[in-house]
Tab-separated table of C-alpha atoms in Angstrom:
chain	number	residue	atom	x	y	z
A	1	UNK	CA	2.502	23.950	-6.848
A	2	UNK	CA	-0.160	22.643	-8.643
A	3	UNK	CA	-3.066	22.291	-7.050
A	4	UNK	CA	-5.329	20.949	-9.640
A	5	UNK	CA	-2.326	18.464	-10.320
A	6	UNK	CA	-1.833	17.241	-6.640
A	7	UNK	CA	-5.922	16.463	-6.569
A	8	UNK	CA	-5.266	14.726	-9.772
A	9	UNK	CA	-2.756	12.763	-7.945
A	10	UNK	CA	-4.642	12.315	-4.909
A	11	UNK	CA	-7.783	10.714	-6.730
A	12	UNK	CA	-5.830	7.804	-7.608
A	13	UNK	CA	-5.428	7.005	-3.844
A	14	UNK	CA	-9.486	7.507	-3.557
A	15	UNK	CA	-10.029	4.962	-7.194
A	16	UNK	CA	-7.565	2.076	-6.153
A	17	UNK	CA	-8.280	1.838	-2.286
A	18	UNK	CA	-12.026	0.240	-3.765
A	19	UNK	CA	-9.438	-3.187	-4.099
A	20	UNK	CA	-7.390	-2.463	-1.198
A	21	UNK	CA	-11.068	-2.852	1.494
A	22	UNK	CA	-13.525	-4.499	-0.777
A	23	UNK	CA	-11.241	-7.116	-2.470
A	24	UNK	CA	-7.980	-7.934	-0.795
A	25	UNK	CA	-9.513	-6.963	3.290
A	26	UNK	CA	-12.951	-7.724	3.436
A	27	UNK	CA	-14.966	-9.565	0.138
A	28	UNK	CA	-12.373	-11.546	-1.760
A	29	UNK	CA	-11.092	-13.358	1.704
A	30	UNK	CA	-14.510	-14.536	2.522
A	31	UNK	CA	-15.780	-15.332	-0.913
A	32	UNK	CA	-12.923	-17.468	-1.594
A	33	UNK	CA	-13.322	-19.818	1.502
A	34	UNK	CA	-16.750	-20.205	1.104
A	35	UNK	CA	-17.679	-20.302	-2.618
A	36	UNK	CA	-14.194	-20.430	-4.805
A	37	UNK	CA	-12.553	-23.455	-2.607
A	38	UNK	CA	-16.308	-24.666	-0.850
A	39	UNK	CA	-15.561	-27.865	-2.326
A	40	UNK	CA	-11.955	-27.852	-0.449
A	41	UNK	CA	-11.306	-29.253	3.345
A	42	UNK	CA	-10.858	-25.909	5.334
A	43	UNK	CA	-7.018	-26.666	5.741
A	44	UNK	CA	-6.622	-27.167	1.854
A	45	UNK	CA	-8.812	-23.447	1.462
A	46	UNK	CA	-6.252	-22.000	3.965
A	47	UNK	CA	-3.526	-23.279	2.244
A	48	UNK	CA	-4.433	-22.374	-1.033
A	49	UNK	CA	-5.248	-19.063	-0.170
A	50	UNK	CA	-2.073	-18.419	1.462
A	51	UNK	CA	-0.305	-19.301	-1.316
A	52	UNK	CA	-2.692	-16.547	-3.479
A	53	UNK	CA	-1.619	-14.551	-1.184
A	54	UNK	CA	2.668	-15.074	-0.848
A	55	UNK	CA	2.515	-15.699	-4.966
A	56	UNK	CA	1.183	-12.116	-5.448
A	57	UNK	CA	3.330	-10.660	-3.160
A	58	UNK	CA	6.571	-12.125	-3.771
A	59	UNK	CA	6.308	-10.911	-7.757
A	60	UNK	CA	5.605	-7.670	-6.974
A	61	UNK	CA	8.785	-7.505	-4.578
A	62	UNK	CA	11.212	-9.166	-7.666
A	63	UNK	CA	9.338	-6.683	-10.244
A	64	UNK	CA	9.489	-3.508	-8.486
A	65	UNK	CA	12.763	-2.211	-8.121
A	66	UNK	CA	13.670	-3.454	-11.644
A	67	UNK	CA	10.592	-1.794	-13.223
A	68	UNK	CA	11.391	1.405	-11.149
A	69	UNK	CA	14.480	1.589	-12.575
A	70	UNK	CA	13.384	1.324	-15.840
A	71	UNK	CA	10.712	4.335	-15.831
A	72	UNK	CA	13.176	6.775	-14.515
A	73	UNK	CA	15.767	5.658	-17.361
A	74	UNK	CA	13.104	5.711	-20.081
A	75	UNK	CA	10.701	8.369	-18.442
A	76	UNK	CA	7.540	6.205	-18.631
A	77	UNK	CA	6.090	6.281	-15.619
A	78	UNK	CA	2.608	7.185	-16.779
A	79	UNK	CA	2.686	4.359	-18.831
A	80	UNK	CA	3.611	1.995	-16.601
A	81	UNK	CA	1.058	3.186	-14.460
A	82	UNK	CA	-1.503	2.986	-16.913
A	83	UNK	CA	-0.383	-0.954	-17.759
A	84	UNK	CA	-0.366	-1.985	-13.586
A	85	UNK	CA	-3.134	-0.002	-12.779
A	86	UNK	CA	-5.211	-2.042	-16.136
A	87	UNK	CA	-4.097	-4.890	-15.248
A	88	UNK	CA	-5.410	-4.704	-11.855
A	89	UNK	CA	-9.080	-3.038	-12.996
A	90	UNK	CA	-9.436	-6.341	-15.599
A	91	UNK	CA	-8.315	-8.920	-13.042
A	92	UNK	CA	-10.899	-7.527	-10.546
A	93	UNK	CA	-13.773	-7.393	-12.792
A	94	UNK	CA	-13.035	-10.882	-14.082
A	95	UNK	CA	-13.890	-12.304	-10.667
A	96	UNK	CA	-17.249	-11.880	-11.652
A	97	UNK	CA	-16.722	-15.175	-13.428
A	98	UNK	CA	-15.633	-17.724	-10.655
A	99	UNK	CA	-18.130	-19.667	-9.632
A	100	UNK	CA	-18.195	-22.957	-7.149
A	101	UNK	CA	-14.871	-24.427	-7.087
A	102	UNK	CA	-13.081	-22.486	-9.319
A	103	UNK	CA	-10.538	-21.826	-6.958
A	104	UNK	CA	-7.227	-21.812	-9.138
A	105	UNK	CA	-9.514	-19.320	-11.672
A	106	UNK	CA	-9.757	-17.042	-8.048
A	107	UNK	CA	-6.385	-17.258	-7.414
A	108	UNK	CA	-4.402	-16.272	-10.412
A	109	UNK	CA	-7.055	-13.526	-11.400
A	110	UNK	CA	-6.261	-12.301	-8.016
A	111	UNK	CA	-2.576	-12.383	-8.436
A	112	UNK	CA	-3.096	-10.618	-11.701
A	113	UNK	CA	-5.017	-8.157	-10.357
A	114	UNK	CA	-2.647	-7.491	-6.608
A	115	UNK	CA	0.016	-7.057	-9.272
A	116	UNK	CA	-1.584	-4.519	-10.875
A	117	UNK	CA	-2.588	-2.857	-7.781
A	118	UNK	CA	0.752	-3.264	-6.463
A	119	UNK	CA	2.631	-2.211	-9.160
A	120	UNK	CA	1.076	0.347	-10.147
A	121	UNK	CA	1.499	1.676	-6.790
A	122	UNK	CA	5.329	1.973	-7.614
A	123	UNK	CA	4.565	4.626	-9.872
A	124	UNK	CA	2.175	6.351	-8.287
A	125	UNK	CA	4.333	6.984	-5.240
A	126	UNK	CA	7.464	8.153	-7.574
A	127	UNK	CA	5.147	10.500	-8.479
A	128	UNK	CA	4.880	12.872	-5.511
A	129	UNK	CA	8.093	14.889	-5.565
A	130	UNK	CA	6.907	15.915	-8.802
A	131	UNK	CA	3.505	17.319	-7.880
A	132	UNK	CA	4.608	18.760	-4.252
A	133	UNK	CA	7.584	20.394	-2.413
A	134	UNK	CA	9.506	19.160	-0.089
A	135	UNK	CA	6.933	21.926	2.302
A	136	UNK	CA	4.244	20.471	1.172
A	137	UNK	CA	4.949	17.062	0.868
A	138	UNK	CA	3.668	15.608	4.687
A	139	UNK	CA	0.242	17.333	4.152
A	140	UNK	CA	-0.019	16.230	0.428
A	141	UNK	CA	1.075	12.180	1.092
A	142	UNK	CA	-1.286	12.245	4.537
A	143	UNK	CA	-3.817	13.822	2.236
A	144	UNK	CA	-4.165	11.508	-0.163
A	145	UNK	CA	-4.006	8.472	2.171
A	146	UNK	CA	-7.620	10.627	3.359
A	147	UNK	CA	-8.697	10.464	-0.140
A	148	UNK	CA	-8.310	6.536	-0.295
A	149	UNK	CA	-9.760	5.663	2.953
A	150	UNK	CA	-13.266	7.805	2.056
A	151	UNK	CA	-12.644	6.275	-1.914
A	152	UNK	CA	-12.534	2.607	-0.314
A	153	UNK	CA	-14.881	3.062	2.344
A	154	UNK	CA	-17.551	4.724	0.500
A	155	UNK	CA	-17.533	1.888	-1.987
A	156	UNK	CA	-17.006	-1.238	0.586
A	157	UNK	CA	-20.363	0.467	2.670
A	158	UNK	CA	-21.845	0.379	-0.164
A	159	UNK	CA	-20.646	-3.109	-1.464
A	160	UNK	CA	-21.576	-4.350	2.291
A	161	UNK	CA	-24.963	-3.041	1.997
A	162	UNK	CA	-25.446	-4.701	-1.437
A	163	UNK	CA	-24.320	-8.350	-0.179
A	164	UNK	CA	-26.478	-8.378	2.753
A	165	UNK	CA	-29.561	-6.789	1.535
A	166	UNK	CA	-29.156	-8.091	-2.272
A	167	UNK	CA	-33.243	-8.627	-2.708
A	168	UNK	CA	-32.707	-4.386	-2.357
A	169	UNK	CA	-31.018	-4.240	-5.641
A	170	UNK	CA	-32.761	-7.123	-7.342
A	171	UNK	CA	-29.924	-9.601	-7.138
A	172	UNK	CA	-31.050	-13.740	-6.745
A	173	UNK	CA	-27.778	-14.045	-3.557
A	174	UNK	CA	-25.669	-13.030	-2.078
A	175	UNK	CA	-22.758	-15.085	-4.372
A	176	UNK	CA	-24.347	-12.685	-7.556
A	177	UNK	CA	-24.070	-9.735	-5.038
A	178	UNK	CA	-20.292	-11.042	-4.089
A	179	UNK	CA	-19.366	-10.919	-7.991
A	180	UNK	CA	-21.027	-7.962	-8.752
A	181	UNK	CA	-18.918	-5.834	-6.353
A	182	UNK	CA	-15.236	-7.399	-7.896
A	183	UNK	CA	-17.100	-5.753	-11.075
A	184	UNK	CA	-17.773	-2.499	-8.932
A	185	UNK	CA	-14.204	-1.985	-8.133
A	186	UNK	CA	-12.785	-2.255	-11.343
A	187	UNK	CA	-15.397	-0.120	-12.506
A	188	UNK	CA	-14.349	2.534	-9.507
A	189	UNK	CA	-11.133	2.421	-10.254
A	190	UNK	CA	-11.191	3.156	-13.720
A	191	UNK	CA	-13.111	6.399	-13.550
A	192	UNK	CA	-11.378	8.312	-10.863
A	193	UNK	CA	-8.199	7.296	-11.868
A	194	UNK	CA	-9.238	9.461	-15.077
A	195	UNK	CA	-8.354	12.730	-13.830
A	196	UNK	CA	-4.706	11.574	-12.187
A	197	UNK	CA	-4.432	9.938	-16.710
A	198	UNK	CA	-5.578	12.991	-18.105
A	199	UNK	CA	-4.057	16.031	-16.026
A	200	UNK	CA	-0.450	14.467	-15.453
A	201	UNK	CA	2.251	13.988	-17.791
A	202	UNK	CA	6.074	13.801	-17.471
A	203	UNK	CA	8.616	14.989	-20.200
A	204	UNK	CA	12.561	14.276	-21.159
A	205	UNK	CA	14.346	17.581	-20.615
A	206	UNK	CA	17.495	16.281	-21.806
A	207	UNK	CA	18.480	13.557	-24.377
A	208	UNK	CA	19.897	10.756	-22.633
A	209	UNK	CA	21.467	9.316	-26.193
A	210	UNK	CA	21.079	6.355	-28.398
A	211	UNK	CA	19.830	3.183	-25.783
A	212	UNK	CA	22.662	0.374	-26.795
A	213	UNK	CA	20.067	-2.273	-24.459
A	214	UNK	CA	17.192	-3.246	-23.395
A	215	UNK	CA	15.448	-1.952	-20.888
A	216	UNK	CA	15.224	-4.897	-18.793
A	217	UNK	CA	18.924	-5.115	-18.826
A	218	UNK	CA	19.372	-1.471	-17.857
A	219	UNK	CA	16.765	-2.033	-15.303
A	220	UNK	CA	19.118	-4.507	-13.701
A	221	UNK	CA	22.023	-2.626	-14.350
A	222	UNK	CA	20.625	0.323	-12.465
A	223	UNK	CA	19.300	-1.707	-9.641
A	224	UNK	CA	22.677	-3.204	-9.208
A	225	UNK	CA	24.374	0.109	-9.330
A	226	UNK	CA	21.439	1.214	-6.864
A	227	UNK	CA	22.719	-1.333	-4.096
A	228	UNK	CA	26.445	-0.107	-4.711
A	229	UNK	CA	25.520	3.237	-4.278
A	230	UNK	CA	23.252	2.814	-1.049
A	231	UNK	CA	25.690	3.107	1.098
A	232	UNK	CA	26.342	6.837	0.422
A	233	UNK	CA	22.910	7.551	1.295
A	234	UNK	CA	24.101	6.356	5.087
A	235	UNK	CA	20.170	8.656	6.315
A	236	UNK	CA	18.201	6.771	3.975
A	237	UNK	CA	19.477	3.405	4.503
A	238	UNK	CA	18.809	3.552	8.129
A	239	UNK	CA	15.362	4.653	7.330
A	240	UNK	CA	15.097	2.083	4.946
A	241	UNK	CA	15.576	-0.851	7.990
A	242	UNK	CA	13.592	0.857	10.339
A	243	UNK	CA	10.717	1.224	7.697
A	244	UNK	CA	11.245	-2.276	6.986
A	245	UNK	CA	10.945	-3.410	10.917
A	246	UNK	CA	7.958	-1.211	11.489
A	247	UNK	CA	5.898	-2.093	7.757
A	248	UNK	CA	6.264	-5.921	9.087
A	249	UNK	CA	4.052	-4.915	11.820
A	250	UNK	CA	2.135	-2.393	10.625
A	251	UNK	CA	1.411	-5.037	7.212
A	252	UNK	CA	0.793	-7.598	10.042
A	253	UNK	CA	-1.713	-6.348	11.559
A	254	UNK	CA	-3.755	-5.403	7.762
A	255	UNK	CA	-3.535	-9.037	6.884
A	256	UNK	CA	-3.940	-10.765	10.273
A	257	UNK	CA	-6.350	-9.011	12.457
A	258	UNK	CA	-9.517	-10.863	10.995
A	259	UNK	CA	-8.357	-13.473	10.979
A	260	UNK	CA	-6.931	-12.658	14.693
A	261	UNK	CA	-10.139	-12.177	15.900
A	262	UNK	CA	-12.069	-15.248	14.706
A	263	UNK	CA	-9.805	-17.478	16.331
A	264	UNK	CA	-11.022	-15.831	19.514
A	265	UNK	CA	-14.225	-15.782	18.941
A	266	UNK	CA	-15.320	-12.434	17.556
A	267	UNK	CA	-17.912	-12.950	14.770
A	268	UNK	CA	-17.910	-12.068	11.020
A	269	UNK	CA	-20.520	-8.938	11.559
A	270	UNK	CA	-18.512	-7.451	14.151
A	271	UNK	CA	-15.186	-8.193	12.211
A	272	UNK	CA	-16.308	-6.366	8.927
A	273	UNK	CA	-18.005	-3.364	11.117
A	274	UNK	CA	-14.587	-2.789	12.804
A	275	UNK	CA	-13.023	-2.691	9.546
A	276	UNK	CA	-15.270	0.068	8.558
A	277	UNK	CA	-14.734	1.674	11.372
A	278	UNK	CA	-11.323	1.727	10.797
A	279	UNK	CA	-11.573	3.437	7.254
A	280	UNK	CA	-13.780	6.174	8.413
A	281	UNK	CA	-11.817	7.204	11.393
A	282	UNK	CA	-8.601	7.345	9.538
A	283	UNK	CA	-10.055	10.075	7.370
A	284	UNK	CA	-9.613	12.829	9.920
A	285	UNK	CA	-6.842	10.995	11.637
A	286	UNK	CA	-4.665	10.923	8.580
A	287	UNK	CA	-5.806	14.367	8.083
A	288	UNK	CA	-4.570	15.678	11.673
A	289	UNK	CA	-1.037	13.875	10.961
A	290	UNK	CA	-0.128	16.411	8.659
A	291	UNK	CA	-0.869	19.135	10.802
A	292	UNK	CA	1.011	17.201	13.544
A	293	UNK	CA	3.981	16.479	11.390
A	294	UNK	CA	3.912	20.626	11.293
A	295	UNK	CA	3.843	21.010	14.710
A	296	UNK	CA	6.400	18.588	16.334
A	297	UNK	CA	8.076	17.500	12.932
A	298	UNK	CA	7.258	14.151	10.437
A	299	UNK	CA	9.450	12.170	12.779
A	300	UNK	CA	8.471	12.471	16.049
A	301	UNK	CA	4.845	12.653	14.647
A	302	UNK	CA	5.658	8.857	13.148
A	303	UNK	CA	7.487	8.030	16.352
A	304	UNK	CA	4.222	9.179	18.151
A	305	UNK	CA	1.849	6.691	15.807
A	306	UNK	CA	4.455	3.477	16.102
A	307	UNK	CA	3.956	3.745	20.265
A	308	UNK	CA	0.439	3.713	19.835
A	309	UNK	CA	1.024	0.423	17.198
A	310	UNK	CA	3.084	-0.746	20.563
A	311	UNK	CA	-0.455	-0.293	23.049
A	312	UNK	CA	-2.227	-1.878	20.291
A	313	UNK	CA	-0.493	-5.057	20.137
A	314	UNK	CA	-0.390	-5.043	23.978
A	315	UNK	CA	-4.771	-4.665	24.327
A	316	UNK	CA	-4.503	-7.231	21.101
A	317	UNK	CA	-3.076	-9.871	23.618
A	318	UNK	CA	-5.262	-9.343	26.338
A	319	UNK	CA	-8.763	-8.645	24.095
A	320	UNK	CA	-11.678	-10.969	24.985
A	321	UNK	CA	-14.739	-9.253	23.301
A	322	UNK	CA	-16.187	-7.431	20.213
A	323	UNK	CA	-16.307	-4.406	21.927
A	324	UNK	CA	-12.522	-4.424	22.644
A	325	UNK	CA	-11.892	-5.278	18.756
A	326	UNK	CA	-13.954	-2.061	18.180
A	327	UNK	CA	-12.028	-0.117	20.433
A	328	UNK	CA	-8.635	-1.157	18.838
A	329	UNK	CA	-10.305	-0.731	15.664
A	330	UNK	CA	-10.555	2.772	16.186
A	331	UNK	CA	-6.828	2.798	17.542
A	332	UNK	CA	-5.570	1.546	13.999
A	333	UNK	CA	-7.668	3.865	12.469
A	334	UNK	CA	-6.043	6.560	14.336
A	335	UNK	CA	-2.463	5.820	13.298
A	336	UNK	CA	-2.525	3.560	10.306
A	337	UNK	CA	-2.973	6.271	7.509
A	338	UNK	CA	-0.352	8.639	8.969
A	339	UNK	CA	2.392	6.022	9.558
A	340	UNK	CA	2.120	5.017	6.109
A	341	UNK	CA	1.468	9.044	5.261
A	342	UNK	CA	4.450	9.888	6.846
A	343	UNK	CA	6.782	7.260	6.030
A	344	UNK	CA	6.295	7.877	2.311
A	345	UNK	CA	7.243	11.703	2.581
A	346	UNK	CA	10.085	11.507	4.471
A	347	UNK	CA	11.528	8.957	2.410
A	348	UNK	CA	10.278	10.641	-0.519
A	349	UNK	CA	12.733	13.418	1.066
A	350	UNK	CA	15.554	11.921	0.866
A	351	UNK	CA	16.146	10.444	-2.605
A	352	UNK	CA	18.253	12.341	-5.937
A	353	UNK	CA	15.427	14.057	-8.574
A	354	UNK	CA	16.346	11.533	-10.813
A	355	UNK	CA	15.922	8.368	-9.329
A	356	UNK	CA	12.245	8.767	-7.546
A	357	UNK	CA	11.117	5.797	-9.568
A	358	UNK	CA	14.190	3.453	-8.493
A	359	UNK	CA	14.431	4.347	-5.143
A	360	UNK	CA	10.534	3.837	-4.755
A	361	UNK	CA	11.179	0.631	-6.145
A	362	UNK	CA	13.487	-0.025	-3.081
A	363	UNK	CA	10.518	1.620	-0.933
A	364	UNK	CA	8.320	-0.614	-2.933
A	365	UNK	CA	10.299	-3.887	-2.179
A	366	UNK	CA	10.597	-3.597	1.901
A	367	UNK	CA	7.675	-3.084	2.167
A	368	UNK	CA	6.472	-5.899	0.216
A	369	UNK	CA	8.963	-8.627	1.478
A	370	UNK	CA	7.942	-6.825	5.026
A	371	UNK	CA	4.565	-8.357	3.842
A	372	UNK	CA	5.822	-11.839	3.963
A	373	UNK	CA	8.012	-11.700	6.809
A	374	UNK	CA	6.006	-10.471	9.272
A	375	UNK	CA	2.741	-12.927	8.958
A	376	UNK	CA	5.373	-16.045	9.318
A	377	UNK	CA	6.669	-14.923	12.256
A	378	UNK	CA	2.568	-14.214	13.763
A	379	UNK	CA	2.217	-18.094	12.150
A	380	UNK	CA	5.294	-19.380	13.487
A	381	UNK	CA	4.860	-17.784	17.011
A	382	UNK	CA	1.386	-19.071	17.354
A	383	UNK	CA	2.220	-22.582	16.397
A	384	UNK	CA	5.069	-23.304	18.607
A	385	UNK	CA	3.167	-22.042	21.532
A	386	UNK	CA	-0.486	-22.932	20.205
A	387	UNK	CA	-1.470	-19.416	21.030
A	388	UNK	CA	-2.620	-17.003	18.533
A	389	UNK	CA	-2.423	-14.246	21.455
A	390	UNK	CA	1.548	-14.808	22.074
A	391	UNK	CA	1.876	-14.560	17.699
A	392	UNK	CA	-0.079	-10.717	18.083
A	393	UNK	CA	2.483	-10.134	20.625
A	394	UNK	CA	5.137	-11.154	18.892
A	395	UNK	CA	4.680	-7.972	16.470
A	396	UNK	CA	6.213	-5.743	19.276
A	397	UNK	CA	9.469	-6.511	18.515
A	398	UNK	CA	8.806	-5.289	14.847
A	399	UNK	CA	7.829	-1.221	16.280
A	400	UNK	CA	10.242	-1.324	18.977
A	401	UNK	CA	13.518	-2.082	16.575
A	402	UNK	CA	11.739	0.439	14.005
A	403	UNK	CA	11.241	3.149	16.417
A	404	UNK	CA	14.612	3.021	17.486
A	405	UNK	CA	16.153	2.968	14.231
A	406	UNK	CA	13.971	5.894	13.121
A	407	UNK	CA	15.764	7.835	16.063
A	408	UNK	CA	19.138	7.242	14.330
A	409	UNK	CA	17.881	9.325	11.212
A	410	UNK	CA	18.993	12.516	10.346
A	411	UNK	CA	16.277	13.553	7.702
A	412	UNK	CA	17.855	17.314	7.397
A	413	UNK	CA	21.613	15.251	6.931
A	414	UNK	CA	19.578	12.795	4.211
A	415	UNK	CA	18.223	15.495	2.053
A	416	UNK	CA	21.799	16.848	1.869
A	417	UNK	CA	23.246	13.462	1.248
A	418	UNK	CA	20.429	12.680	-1.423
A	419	UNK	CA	20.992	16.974	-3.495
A	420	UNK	CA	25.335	16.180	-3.057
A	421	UNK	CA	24.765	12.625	-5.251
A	422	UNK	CA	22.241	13.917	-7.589
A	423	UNK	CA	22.506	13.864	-11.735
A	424	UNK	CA	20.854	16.670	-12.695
A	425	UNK	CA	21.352	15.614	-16.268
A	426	UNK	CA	18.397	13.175	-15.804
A	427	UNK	CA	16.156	15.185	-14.601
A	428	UNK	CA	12.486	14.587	-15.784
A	429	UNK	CA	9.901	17.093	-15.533
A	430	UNK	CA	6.176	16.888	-14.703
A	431	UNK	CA	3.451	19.604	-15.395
A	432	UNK	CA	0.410	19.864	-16.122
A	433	UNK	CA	-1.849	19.986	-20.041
């Protein structure tokens, strides 16, 4: 294959993980509570912000499958990768403008721009059985997870720096320092999502006819025939639950562990070190995931990284100090790139040609919903038993259902099940200028 395309494909990972740390894990979260809702009680911040948060979310998991379906129909994937991935550049440089108790302002720009981000993402994954082999495809996904953790750590270190020293870079405060990196990551993601814009580019091979309706309406056409037709794919809809069950706790633990860890005690310093931490080691983790996925096969090697999720929640419930929320930082670190590596090439495996987009929009959508589910049940947990320690343990039933499940699959059955249903009228080419 490829390989200029593939890096081409890759940098996208490196320009949009910039919003993934600095705005949605480390900046935005803090900035919000104490500048966009400062004059808010801190339950009315919380709520507010959880709201942001479930709002965002819960569009993305209604629009993806339907828009996913629509680029494979109409072969526009680029372009609706170029739209999302806009939209979520704009919305993150127009933080710069909230100020003091603009919270609503904070919230809908960032539900503009996490549906950009997410979205955008759609596409971007229905991309990589078009720039890879089925060979190639563990050490190109694991790759390009690499790619966005150096991408969004190099700019949150930097972004860090900038907030805390601001008299360093001439800035009046830290708020102007806050604002000026949501500017930063827009900025980022623009330019090195140029050479993914310029070197790929997908074709019709065959005329699909005069459209008789709209795409929206084919969009839910196909996602309704998508549902009917799940059931044939008996490998991938097993894979499908299981990836569901182990995203909830694998999202979990993204969203919650900050927070996690104040309620206990740990301070913001050592909170946002950690989170470096965790970027930087998953570059050669992620890395060392595809070899393993060589070695012992992609599903044992995901098996392997969803028992060390399980030892993680367990230390979780008994930590007591910064130094053991730097030691599970690096555990995360370890695993949480080639989970999500992993789980997007073997699924990627498994799905016809002609429906990458669609079926990613299914991929799309558990994992999405997986990111509402799984934070109630942390929230629920912990306020029947007012104990945030029992909620982190409650995540263990998430990896042990999905690691069982994920024993069920057949991958080599899947990929047969997947070629035996496929249209190879539809078929849509991608190459490179």
């Amino acid at each position: 294959m490829d390989t200029k395309l593939q890096r081409s494909w890759m940098m996208y990972d490196w320009a949009n993980s910039a919003f993934a740390t600095t705005i949605m894990a480390a900046v935005f979260p803090i900035f919000y509570n104490s500048v966009a809702a400062a004059n808010l009680s801190e339950g009315a911040a919380t709520s507010y912000y959880s709201f942001t948060q479930s709002i965002a979310v819960l569009i993305v998991a209604v629009m993806a499958p339907i828009l996913g379906a629509i680029a494979d129909y109409s072969a526009a994937k680029m372009k609706f990768l170029r739209f999302f991935a806009y939209m979520g550049m704009a919305g993150s440089i127009l933080l710069f403008t909230v100020n003091e108790g603009n919270y609503i302002l904070a919230s809908l720009l960032f539900i503009i721009a996490s549906v950009g981000f997410s979205g955008g993402n759609v596409f971007y994954d229905a991309f990589l059985p078009h720039v890879t082999n089925k060979d190639d495809m563990d050490r190109v996904s694991t790759k390009a997870y690499a790619f966005g953790y150096i991408g969004g750590g190099i700019l949150l270190a930097i972004n860090l720096l900038m907030i805390m020293k601001y008299s360093w870079f001439g800035l009046p405060s830290s708020k102007e320092a806050t604002q000026l990196a949501f500017v930063s990551v827009g900025l980022w993601w623009f330019i090195f999502s140029i050479p993914l814009f310029k070197n790929l580019k997908e074709e019709k091979v065959v005329n699909q006819g005069k459209r008789t309706k709209s795409y929206v309406a084919i969009g839910f056409s196909r996602i309704g025939e998508t549902f009917k037709t799940l059931k044939h794919y008996k490998q991938l809809l097993i894979f499908i639950i299981a990836f569901w069950m182990f995203s909830d706790g694998i999202s979990t633990i993204i969203r919650m562990a900050t927070f996690y860890g104040a309620t206990i005690g740990i301070g913001q310093n050592d909170l946002i070190a950690a989170l470096l931490i965790t970027q930087f080691v998953g570059i050669p983790c992620t890395l060392f995931f595809s070899k393993l996925a060589k070695w012992i096969s992609a599903k044992k090697a995901l098996t392997l990284a969803l028992m060390v999720y399980v030892v993680i929640v367990i230390l979780g419930y008994f930590m007591t100090s910064a130094l053991h929320f730097y030691l599970l930082a690096v555990c995360v670190g370890t695993v949480q790139g080639g989970a999500q590596a992993l789980s997007r090439s073997i699924f990627a495996r498994m799905i016809p040609h002609n429906k990458h987009a669609e079926f990613f929009g299914f991929y799309g959508i558990t994992s999405k919903f997986a990111a509402i589910i799984g934070p109630a049940v942390f929230g629920i947990t912990a306020g029947l038993t007012d104990n945030s320690r029992l909620g982190i343990l409650s995540l263990i039933v998430f990896f042990v259902i999905g690691i069982v499940l994920l024993q069920l699959v057949n991958i080599e059955k899947g990929e047969q099940e997947a070629k035996a249903l496929e249209d190879p009228s539809d078929r849509v080419k991608v190459k490179a200028k």
